[in-house]
Amino acid sequence: MIRRHARKFLPIAALAIGAGAGTTIHSGVAAAAETTDVVRSGAAEDSYSSSARPTYNFGLAPTITAGRQAGDTMIGFLKFTVGPLGTGTTVKSAKVTLTRDTKNLPASVTLSRVADNAWTEKALTGKNAPKLGASVAVAKPAATANAVTFDVSSVVKGAGTYTFAVTSSVANTPARFKSAEAAAGQPALDVTVGRPTVVKPIEDVKPTKPVTTPTTPATKPTTPVATTPVATTPAAPVTPAECKVDAKLVPSCGVLWGAAAGGFSDVPRDEALKTFEAKSGRTSSIYHTYHKGDEVWPTKDEIAMTNDPAHPRTLMLNWKVGYGTTWAKVAAGAQDARIDKAAAYLKANFATKPFFLVLHHEPENDVNPAAGSGQTAKDFAAMFRHTALRLKADGVTNAVFTVAYMNYEKWNNTAWWGDLYPGDDVVDWVGVDTYNNAEPGAFHYGDFNYLMNRTNDPKFPGFYTWASTKHPSKPIMVAEWGVYDSSKVVQGKNKAAVYATVLPQLAKMPQIKGFVYFETAKDQSGHDIRMDDTPEALAGFQKIAADPRFDVKL
């Protein structure tokens, strides 16, 4: 297993060559011998650049893309740091191994040297990417090869920092390799070294049997593993009182914790939330509920949940204002009476406490791209704008407007997806609903980085990368997230393994300011998204809930 940014080097194979049972060494003579082992380093930094998207940063993407597609040239960048190898150690050879992602590989992939080591994965873009040097190695992989290996012995001669670029001139078949953010198969630099040993006189050492250190298996772990964050100066510990929210519910530090409990069940939402809180061990600062059409919201029970002094909470209300009609008609004013009624109720019953208002969450599912349907992506954006502006004009001052997408590759890849965004002037938070499968190797299986940044199209960099790049001033709300296990026989370790990746990888996504778990025993597809379906899963989830970064004071 490769641990990214590790400062210790992992011996892959150490072959002991020296005095063993039956070996005779004359007294007073020191015989020179050598052991050979492999020092493995994970990528300290990795990302890629795009000529078609020169301002995008892909440092948190689970893949490194290199090649040409539809006029876009993408170049992968890898930085490895090899630490001290020891006195008298000689480098025998070195190789870089990259593991293929899901797409076929091009017929030719080139690894080049890069002299500039100053770049970082969080800042690299097409505009500031370092210049490429001479080619080091060219690989001719099979389209479905599991991995590609490059001989870099001509470059790696000892300890130091080494940057390489990955390119391909093959048109419309870009290479997609797993990055250090992937759950398994991260990039590796293996340096084979020889280490001198001295065999002491026979009277000074007892004969021993030859010892061989087992070779580390070449196969990668099949369960998600936490990616070690980029080394930074540790932040000073904070107390709950230090992390507070502003008028738009953006915390000064930390992350708001929340839940939508009891989904798709007859259990009252407030009762389900209290049970969820008792099991997880933390009050849900965000209480997520759902309404549509002419329903009155927030209900008296929902308001009561925000008035509990022992458990301070705010509301996240999903409202499908266009229920029973079309987005285009809402935008044209056909539902202004519905909007005005909601505004009047808010001002009379819930006028001061800020709350999140999500207008028609997961709109992608309801888009009809046909012209005149009233349900195009642009119609959604117009509906959102009209509703938000109308509520503001009606005197509603405490609604924090949130757009909530669904993180599904099918929709991200459509031509109309970019038209959904209503505009920075009416959006306070950018949200996403996203779910992972804990069954190893199954569809949508992966770690937390995959949960937030999965993509199967090089044109879309992953949700977190997209939102943080295109809307850097907007806090990101994980409005719904959850983990299910589609295994025939559910194993608690599967969910626990996914949960174990959340905290270290969340630390690398500073724009996430809200984090809401969706809990249900059975969703529309029959998935069990409860965090306590097994004792192992519950224990893993409780570790997340106990983290002090969620100690935000409302």
Coordinates of C-alpha atoms in Angstrom, one line a residue:
M1 CA 0.0 0.0 0.0
I2 CA 1.4 3.4 -0.9
R3 CA 1.0 6.1 1.7
R4 CA 1.1 9.4 0.0
H5 CA 3.6 12.0 1.3
A6 CA 5.1 9.4 3.6
R7 CA 8.5 10.3 4.9
K8 CA 9.4 6.7 5.6
F9 CA 10.3 4.5 2.7
L10 CA 8.8 1.0 2.5
P11 CA 11.1 -1.9 1.7
I12 CA 9.5 -3.9 -1.0
A13 CA 12.0 -6.8 -1.1
A14 CA 15.2 -7.3 0.9
L15 CA 17.3 -10.2 -0.2
A16 CA 19.8 -11.1 2.5
I17 CA 23.2 -12.1 1.0
G18 CA 25.8 -13.0 3.5
A19 CA 27.0 -15.4 6.2
G20 CA 24.5 -18.1 6.8
A21 CA 24.5 -21.6 8.3
G22 CA 27.5 -23.5 7.0
T23 CA 29.3 -20.4 5.8
T24 CA 33.0 -20.3 6.8
I25 CA 34.7 -17.0 7.3
H26 CA 38.3 -16.9 8.5
S27 CA 38.9 -15.2 11.8
G28 CA 40.0 -11.6 11.6
V29 CA 38.7 -11.1 8.0
A30 CA 35.7 -8.8 7.3
A31 CA 33.9 -9.8 4.1
A32 CA 31.9 -7.2 2.2
A33 CA 28.3 -8.1 1.1
E34 CA 25.3 -6.3 -0.2
T35 CA 21.6 -6.5 0.4
T36 CA 19.1 -5.3 -2.3
D37 CA 15.8 -3.8 -1.5
V38 CA 13.2 -1.5 -3.2
V39 CA 12.3 1.9 -1.7
R40 CA 8.8 3.0 -2.7
S41 CA 7.6 6.6 -2.6
G42 CA 4.1 7.7 -3.3
A43 CA 3.4 10.9 -5.3
A44 CA 3.9 13.9 -3.0
E45 CA 1.9 16.0 -5.5
D46 CA -0.1 15.1 -8.6
S47 CA -2.5 16.8 -10.9
Y48 CA -3.0 17.5 -14.6
S49 CA -3.5 20.6 -16.8
S50 CA -6.1 21.2 -19.6
S51 CA -5.6 23.5 -22.6
A52 CA -9.4 23.8 -23.0
R53 CA -9.9 24.7 -19.3
P54 CA -6.7 26.7 -18.6
T55 CA -8.0 28.0 -15.2
Y56 CA -9.2 24.7 -13.8
N57 CA -7.3 23.0 -11.0
F58 CA -7.5 19.2 -10.8
G59 CA -5.4 18.6 -7.7
L60 CA -8.2 16.7 -5.9
A61 CA -9.3 14.6 -8.8
P62 CA -9.1 10.8 -8.3
T63 CA -7.5 10.5 -11.7
I64 CA -4.6 12.0 -13.7
T65 CA -5.5 12.5 -17.4
A66 CA -3.0 12.8 -20.2
G67 CA -3.6 13.0 -23.9
R68 CA -5.7 14.7 -26.6
Q69 CA -9.5 14.8 -27.0
A70 CA -11.7 17.1 -29.0
G71 CA -9.1 19.9 -29.2
D72 CA -8.2 19.6 -25.5
T73 CA -4.6 18.7 -24.6
M74 CA -4.2 17.4 -21.1
I75 CA -0.8 16.8 -19.4
G76 CA -0.3 14.9 -16.1
F77 CA 2.2 16.0 -13.5
L78 CA 3.8 13.9 -10.8
K79 CA 6.2 14.9 -8.0
F80 CA 8.0 12.3 -6.0
T81 CA 10.4 12.9 -3.1
V82 CA 13.0 10.2 -2.3
G83 CA 14.4 10.6 1.2
P84 CA 17.9 9.7 2.4
L85 CA 18.9 6.2 1.3
G86 CA 21.8 5.7 3.7
T87 CA 25.6 5.9 3.6
G88 CA 27.1 3.8 0.9
T89 CA 23.8 2.9 -0.8
T90 CA 23.8 2.7 -4.5
V91 CA 20.8 3.1 -6.8
K92 CA 20.5 0.1 -9.1
S93 CA 17.4 1.2 -11.0
A94 CA 14.2 3.2 -10.7
K95 CA 10.7 3.0 -12.2
V96 CA 7.5 4.9 -12.1
T97 CA 4.3 2.9 -12.1
L98 CA 0.8 4.3 -13.0
T99 CA -2.4 2.3 -12.6
R100 CA -5.0 2.5 -15.3
D101 CA -8.4 3.9 -14.4
T102 CA -11.6 2.6 -16.1
K103 CA -10.9 3.9 -19.7
N104 CA -8.8 2.2 -22.3
L105 CA -5.2 3.4 -22.7
P106 CA -3.8 5.0 -25.9
A107 CA -1.2 3.0 -27.8
S108 CA 1.6 5.3 -26.7
V109 CA 2.3 7.2 -23.5
T110 CA 5.4 9.3 -22.8
L111 CA 7.0 10.3 -19.5
S112 CA 9.1 13.4 -19.6
R113 CA 11.4 15.1 -17.1
V114 CA 10.3 18.5 -15.6
A115 CA 13.0 20.6 -14.0
D116 CA 10.6 22.9 -12.1
N117 CA 9.6 21.4 -8.7
A118 CA 8.0 24.5 -7.3
W119 CA 4.4 23.7 -8.5
T120 CA 1.7 22.3 -6.2
E121 CA -1.3 20.2 -6.9
K122 CA -3.6 22.8 -5.3
A123 CA -2.5 25.6 -7.6
L124 CA -1.5 24.0 -10.9
T125 CA -3.5 25.0 -14.0
G126 CA -3.0 25.1 -17.7
K127 CA -1.9 28.7 -17.4
N128 CA 0.9 28.1 -14.8
A129 CA 1.9 24.5 -15.6
P130 CA 5.7 24.0 -15.7
K131 CA 7.6 23.5 -18.9
L132 CA 8.3 19.9 -20.1
G133 CA 11.9 18.7 -20.5
A134 CA 13.2 15.8 -22.5
S135 CA 11.5 12.5 -22.8
V136 CA 12.6 9.9 -20.3
A137 CA 10.7 6.8 -21.4
V138 CA 7.9 5.8 -23.8
A139 CA 5.5 3.0 -23.1
K140 CA 3.4 1.1 -25.6
P141 CA 0.7 -0.4 -23.4
A142 CA -2.2 -2.7 -24.3
A143 CA -5.5 -0.8 -24.2
T144 CA -6.6 -2.7 -21.1
A145 CA -3.3 -3.0 -19.4
N146 CA -3.7 -2.8 -15.6
A147 CA -0.7 -0.5 -15.2
V148 CA 2.1 1.3 -17.2
T149 CA 5.7 1.3 -16.0
F150 CA 8.4 3.7 -17.0
D151 CA 12.1 3.2 -16.5
V152 CA 13.5 6.4 -14.9
S153 CA 16.9 5.0 -13.9
S154 CA 18.6 7.7 -16.1
V155 CA 17.0 10.4 -13.9
V156 CA 16.7 9.0 -10.4
K157 CA 20.2 8.6 -9.0
G158 CA 19.6 9.1 -5.3
A159 CA 17.7 11.1 -2.7
G160 CA 15.9 14.2 -4.0
T161 CA 12.7 15.6 -5.5
Y162 CA 11.7 14.5 -9.0
T163 CA 8.9 15.8 -11.3
F164 CA 7.6 14.0 -14.3
A165 CA 5.0 14.9 -17.0
V166 CA 2.8 12.3 -18.6
T167 CA 1.7 13.0 -22.2
S168 CA 0.2 11.2 -25.2
S169 CA 0.0 12.3 -28.8
V170 CA -2.8 9.7 -29.7
A171 CA -5.9 11.6 -30.7
N172 CA -9.2 11.1 -28.8
T173 CA -7.9 8.3 -26.5
P174 CA -6.5 10.1 -23.4
A175 CA -4.8 8.1 -20.7
R176 CA -6.6 8.1 -17.4
F177 CA -4.5 6.9 -14.4
K178 CA -5.4 6.7 -10.8
S179 CA -4.1 9.6 -8.7
A180 CA -2.9 9.7 -5.1
E181 CA -6.5 10.6 -4.2
A182 CA -7.8 7.3 -5.5
A183 CA -8.8 4.5 -3.1
A184 CA -6.1 2.2 -4.5
G185 CA -3.5 2.0 -7.2
Q186 CA -1.9 5.3 -6.5
P187 CA 1.2 6.4 -8.5
A188 CA 4.5 4.9 -7.2
L189 CA 8.2 5.5 -7.7
D190 CA 10.2 2.3 -6.9
V191 CA 13.9 2.7 -6.4
T192 CA 16.0 -0.5 -6.3
V193 CA 19.0 0.1 -4.1
G194 CA 22.0 -1.9 -2.9
R195 CA 23.1 -1.5 0.7
P196 CA 26.5 -2.5 1.9
T197 CA 26.8 -4.9 4.8
V198 CA 29.8 -6.2 6.7
V199 CA 30.1 -9.8 7.8
K200 CA 32.0 -9.9 11.1
P201 CA 34.6 -12.5 12.1
I202 CA 33.1 -15.9 12.9
E203 CA 33.9 -15.6 16.6
D204 CA 31.9 -12.4 16.8
V205 CA 28.7 -13.6 15.3
K206 CA 26.6 -16.8 15.6
P207 CA 25.6 -18.6 12.4
T208 CA 22.1 -17.9 11.3
K209 CA 19.8 -19.2 8.6
P210 CA 19.4 -17.2 5.5
V211 CA 16.6 -14.7 5.9
T212 CA 14.4 -13.4 3.1
T213 CA 12.0 -10.5 3.7
P214 CA 8.7 -11.3 1.9
T215 CA 8.0 -9.3 -1.2
T216 CA 5.1 -6.9 -0.8
P217 CA 2.2 -8.1 -2.9
A218 CA 1.8 -6.2 -6.2
T219 CA -2.0 -6.2 -5.8
K220 CA -3.6 -3.0 -4.4
P221 CA -6.0 -3.0 -1.5
T222 CA -9.6 -3.5 -2.5
T223 CA -11.0 -1.4 0.3
P224 CA -10.9 2.4 0.3
V225 CA -7.9 3.7 2.2
A226 CA -7.4 7.2 3.5
T227 CA -5.1 9.3 1.4
T228 CA -2.5 11.1 3.6
P229 CA -3.2 14.9 3.3
V230 CA -0.6 17.3 2.0
A231 CA 1.8 18.1 4.8
T232 CA 0.8 21.4 6.3
T233 CA 1.4 23.2 9.6
P234 CA -1.2 21.8 12.0
A235 CA -4.0 24.2 12.8
A236 CA -4.3 25.2 16.5
P237 CA -7.0 23.4 18.3
V238 CA -10.3 25.2 18.4
T239 CA -13.1 25.1 20.9
P240 CA -16.8 25.2 20.0
A241 CA -17.1 28.8 21.0
E242 CA -14.4 29.8 18.5
C243 CA -16.3 28.5 15.4
K244 CA -19.4 30.6 14.8
V245 CA -21.7 31.2 11.8
D246 CA -22.4 34.5 10.1
A247 CA -25.7 35.8 8.7
K248 CA -25.5 33.3 5.8
L249 CA -24.7 30.4 8.1
V250 CA -21.1 30.2 6.9
P251 CA -18.9 29.0 9.8
S252 CA -15.8 31.0 10.7
C253 CA -14.0 27.7 11.1
G254 CA -15.0 24.1 11.1
V255 CA -17.9 22.4 9.3
L256 CA -21.6 22.4 10.1
W257 CA -22.9 18.9 10.9
G258 CA -26.4 17.8 9.9
A259 CA -28.7 15.0 9.0
A260 CA -31.9 14.1 7.2
A261 CA -33.0 11.1 9.2
G262 CA -35.8 8.6 8.7
G263 CA -36.1 9.0 5.0
F264 CA -38.8 7.0 3.1
S265 CA -40.4 5.9 6.4
D266 CA -43.4 6.7 8.4
V267 CA -41.4 7.8 11.4
P268 CA -41.8 11.6 12.1
R269 CA -38.7 13.4 10.9
D270 CA -38.0 15.1 14.2
E271 CA -38.3 11.8 16.1
A272 CA -36.0 10.1 13.6
L273 CA -33.5 12.9 13.9
K274 CA -33.3 12.6 17.7
T275 CA -32.7 8.9 17.4
F276 CA -30.0 9.5 14.8
E277 CA -28.4 12.1 17.1
A278 CA -28.4 9.7 20.1
K279 CA -26.8 6.9 18.0
S280 CA -24.1 9.1 16.4
G281 CA -23.3 11.0 19.5
R282 CA -23.7 14.5 18.1
T283 CA -26.5 17.0 17.7
S284 CA -27.3 17.7 14.1
S285 CA -26.8 21.5 13.7
I286 CA -28.6 21.2 10.4
Y287 CA -32.1 19.6 10.4
H288 CA -32.9 18.7 6.8
T289 CA -36.6 18.3 5.7
Y290 CA -38.6 18.3 2.5
H291 CA -41.7 20.1 1.2
K292 CA -43.5 20.7 -2.1
G293 CA -46.1 22.9 -3.6
D294 CA -48.6 24.6 -1.2
E295 CA -47.4 22.7 1.9
V296 CA -46.8 25.0 4.9
W297 CA -43.2 25.3 6.0
P298 CA -41.5 25.2 8.3
T299 CA -44.0 23.2 10.4
K300 CA -44.6 23.8 14.1
D301 CA -42.6 20.7 14.8
E302 CA -39.7 21.9 12.7
I303 CA -39.7 25.3 14.3
A304 CA -39.7 23.6 17.7
M305 CA -36.5 21.7 16.8
T306 CA -34.8 25.0 16.3
N307 CA -35.9 26.3 19.7
D308 CA -34.3 23.5 21.8
P309 CA -31.6 25.3 23.8
A310 CA -29.8 22.0 24.7
H311 CA -29.6 21.0 21.0
P312 CA -29.2 24.2 18.9
R313 CA -30.2 23.5 15.3
T314 CA -31.0 25.3 12.1
L315 CA -33.3 24.2 9.3
M316 CA -32.5 23.1 5.8
L317 CA -35.8 23.1 3.9
N318 CA -36.2 21.7 0.4
W319 CA -39.1 23.2 -1.4
K320 CA -40.3 22.2 -4.9
V321 CA -42.1 25.4 -5.6
G322 CA -43.0 24.2 -9.1
Y323 CA -44.8 21.1 -7.9
G324 CA -47.8 20.5 -10.2
T325 CA -46.6 23.0 -12.8
T326 CA -43.4 23.7 -14.7
W327 CA -40.3 25.7 -14.0
A328 CA -41.0 28.0 -16.9
K329 CA -44.5 28.9 -15.5
V330 CA -43.0 29.6 -12.1
A331 CA -40.4 31.9 -13.7
A332 CA -43.2 33.7 -15.6
G333 CA -45.1 34.5 -12.4
A334 CA -47.8 31.8 -12.5
Q335 CA -47.0 30.7 -9.0
D336 CA -46.4 34.1 -7.4
A337 CA -49.4 33.6 -5.1
R338 CA -47.8 30.4 -3.8
I339 CA -44.5 32.3 -3.3
D340 CA -46.2 35.2 -1.6
K341 CA -48.1 32.9 0.7
A342 CA -44.9 31.2 1.8
A343 CA -43.3 34.6 2.4
A344 CA -46.2 35.8 4.6
Y345 CA -46.1 32.6 6.7
L346 CA -42.3 33.0 7.2
K347 CA -42.6 36.6 8.3
A348 CA -45.3 35.7 10.7
N349 CA -43.8 32.5 12.2
F350 CA -40.1 32.2 11.4
A351 CA -38.8 35.7 10.5
T352 CA -35.5 36.0 12.3
K353 CA -33.5 32.8 12.4
P354 CA -31.5 32.1 9.3
F355 CA -32.2 28.8 7.5
F356 CA -31.1 27.0 4.3
L357 CA -33.7 27.1 1.6
V358 CA -33.0 24.6 -1.3
L359 CA -35.2 25.3 -4.3
H360 CA -36.1 22.0 -6.1
H361 CA -33.1 19.8 -5.1
E362 CA -31.6 17.4 -7.6
P363 CA -33.1 19.2 -10.6
E364 CA -31.3 17.0 -13.1
N365 CA -33.8 14.2 -12.7
D366 CA -36.6 16.5 -13.9
V367 CA -34.9 18.2 -16.8
N368 CA -36.6 17.8 -20.2
P369 CA -34.2 19.4 -22.7
A370 CA -36.8 19.7 -25.4
A371 CA -37.5 23.3 -26.4
G372 CA -40.8 24.5 -25.0
S373 CA -41.1 21.8 -22.4
G374 CA -41.0 24.3 -19.6
Q375 CA -38.5 22.0 -17.9
T376 CA -35.2 22.8 -19.5
A377 CA -32.0 23.5 -17.5
K378 CA -32.4 27.2 -18.3
D379 CA -36.0 27.1 -17.1
F380 CA -34.8 25.7 -13.8
A381 CA -32.3 28.5 -13.4
A382 CA -35.0 31.1 -14.2
M383 CA -37.4 29.5 -11.7
F384 CA -34.7 29.6 -9.0
R385 CA -33.9 33.2 -9.7
H386 CA -37.5 34.3 -9.8
T387 CA -38.4 32.5 -6.6
A388 CA -35.4 33.9 -4.7
L389 CA -35.9 37.4 -5.9
R390 CA -39.7 37.3 -5.2
L391 CA -39.1 36.1 -1.6
K392 CA -36.6 38.8 -1.0
A393 CA -39.0 41.4 -2.5
D394 CA -41.7 40.1 -0.2
G395 CA -39.4 40.9 2.8
V396 CA -38.0 37.4 3.6
T397 CA -34.5 38.2 4.9
N398 CA -33.5 35.0 6.7
A399 CA -33.5 32.5 3.8
V400 CA -30.1 31.3 2.7
F401 CA -30.6 30.2 -0.8
T402 CA -28.9 26.9 -1.8
V403 CA -28.8 25.1 -5.1
A404 CA -28.4 21.3 -4.6
Y405 CA -27.2 19.1 -7.6
M406 CA -27.1 15.4 -7.8
N407 CA -23.6 14.0 -8.3
Y408 CA -24.3 11.5 -11.1
E409 CA -22.0 11.2 -14.1
K410 CA -24.9 10.8 -16.5
W411 CA -26.1 14.3 -15.8
N412 CA -22.7 16.0 -15.5
N413 CA -21.8 14.9 -19.0
T414 CA -24.9 16.4 -20.7
A415 CA -24.7 19.5 -22.8
W416 CA -27.2 21.3 -20.7
W417 CA -25.8 20.7 -17.2
G418 CA -24.0 24.0 -17.1
D419 CA -27.2 25.9 -17.7
L420 CA -28.7 24.8 -14.4
Y421 CA -26.7 27.3 -12.3
P422 CA -29.0 30.3 -11.4
G423 CA -26.3 32.9 -10.8
D424 CA -24.0 34.0 -8.0
D425 CA -26.3 36.9 -7.1
V426 CA -29.1 34.5 -6.0
V427 CA -27.1 31.5 -4.8
D428 CA -25.6 31.7 -1.3
W429 CA -24.4 28.0 -1.1
V430 CA -23.6 25.5 -3.7
G431 CA -24.8 22.0 -2.7
V432 CA -24.6 18.4 -3.9
D433 CA -26.3 15.2 -3.1
T434 CA -23.9 12.3 -3.5
Y435 CA -23.7 8.6 -2.5
N436 CA -21.1 5.8 -2.5
N437 CA -21.3 2.1 -2.7
A438 CA -19.2 0.2 -0.1
E439 CA -19.1 -3.1 -2.0
P440 CA -15.5 -3.4 -3.2
G441 CA -15.3 -3.1 -7.0
A442 CA -19.0 -2.3 -7.5
F443 CA -20.5 0.6 -9.3
H444 CA -19.9 3.9 -7.4
Y445 CA -17.5 2.2 -5.1
G446 CA -14.8 4.5 -3.7
D447 CA -13.6 6.7 -0.9
F448 CA -14.6 10.2 0.2
N449 CA -12.6 11.9 -2.6
Y450 CA -14.5 9.7 -5.1
L451 CA -17.7 10.7 -3.4
M452 CA -17.1 14.3 -4.0
N453 CA -15.1 14.3 -7.3
R454 CA -16.1 11.3 -9.3
T455 CA -16.3 11.7 -13.1
N456 CA -16.0 9.6 -16.2
D457 CA -15.6 12.5 -18.7
P458 CA -12.4 14.6 -18.9
K459 CA -14.6 17.6 -19.7
F460 CA -16.0 17.5 -16.2
P461 CA -13.4 17.7 -13.4
G462 CA -15.5 16.4 -10.6
F463 CA -18.1 18.3 -8.5
Y464 CA -15.8 19.6 -5.7
T465 CA -13.2 20.7 -8.3
W466 CA -15.9 22.3 -10.5
A467 CA -17.6 24.2 -7.6
S468 CA -14.5 25.4 -5.9
T469 CA -13.0 26.5 -9.2
K470 CA -16.0 28.1 -10.9
H471 CA -17.6 29.5 -7.7
P472 CA -14.7 30.0 -5.3
S473 CA -16.6 32.6 -3.2
K474 CA -19.4 30.1 -2.4
P475 CA -19.3 27.7 0.5
I476 CA -20.1 24.1 -0.5
M477 CA -22.9 22.2 1.2
V478 CA -22.9 18.4 1.1
A479 CA -26.7 18.5 1.3
E480 CA -27.1 14.8 1.2
W481 CA -24.4 12.1 1.5
G482 CA -24.5 8.5 2.4
V483 CA -22.9 5.1 2.0
Y484 CA -24.7 1.8 1.1
D485 CA -23.3 -1.7 0.6
S486 CA -24.8 -3.6 -2.4
S487 CA -23.0 -6.9 -1.4
K488 CA -25.1 -10.0 -1.3
V489 CA -24.0 -10.4 2.2
V490 CA -23.4 -7.0 3.9
Q491 CA -20.1 -6.8 5.7
G492 CA -19.7 -4.1 8.4
K493 CA -16.1 -3.6 7.4
N494 CA -17.1 -2.3 4.0
K495 CA -18.9 0.8 5.2
A496 CA -16.4 1.3 8.0
A497 CA -13.6 1.4 5.4
V498 CA -15.4 4.1 3.4
Y499 CA -16.1 6.1 6.6
A500 CA -12.4 5.9 7.6
T501 CA -11.5 8.0 4.5
V502 CA -13.8 10.9 5.3
L503 CA -11.9 13.0 7.9
P504 CA -8.4 12.9 6.3
Q505 CA -9.9 13.7 2.8
L506 CA -12.4 16.2 4.0
A507 CA -9.4 18.2 5.4
K508 CA -8.2 18.7 1.8
M509 CA -11.5 20.2 0.8
P510 CA -11.7 23.5 2.7
Q511 CA -14.6 24.9 0.8
I512 CA -17.0 22.3 2.3
K513 CA -18.7 24.1 5.1
G514 CA -21.8 21.9 5.6
F515 CA -22.1 18.1 5.8
V516 CA -25.5 16.4 6.0
Y517 CA -26.0 12.7 6.1
F518 CA -29.2 11.2 4.6
E519 CA -30.3 8.2 6.6
T520 CA -32.8 5.6 5.4
A521 CA -33.3 1.8 5.7
K522 CA -34.4 1.7 2.1
D523 CA -34.2 4.3 -0.7
Q524 CA -35.9 4.2 -4.1
S525 CA -33.4 1.6 -5.3
G526 CA -33.6 -0.5 -2.1
H527 CA -30.3 0.7 -0.7
D528 CA -29.8 0.7 3.1
I529 CA -28.1 4.0 3.9
R530 CA -28.3 3.7 7.6
M531 CA -25.1 4.5 9.4
D532 CA -25.8 1.7 12.0
D533 CA -26.8 -1.2 9.8
T534 CA -23.9 -3.1 11.4
P535 CA -21.9 -2.4 14.6
E536 CA -18.7 -1.9 12.6
A537 CA -20.4 0.8 10.4
L538 CA -21.8 2.6 13.5
A539 CA -18.4 2.6 15.2
G540 CA -16.8 4.1 12.0
F541 CA -19.5 6.7 11.7
Q542 CA -19.2 7.7 15.4
K543 CA -15.5 8.4 14.8
I544 CA -16.5 11.0 12.2
A545 CA -19.2 12.5 14.3
A546 CA -16.8 12.9 17.3
D547 CA -14.4 15.0 15.4
P548 CA -14.0 18.6 16.8
R549 CA -14.2 20.3 13.4
F550 CA -18.0 19.9 13.7
D551 CA -18.1 21.9 16.9
V552 CA -19.6 24.9 15.3
K553 CA -21.8 27.2 17.4
L554 CA -25.0 28.5 15.8

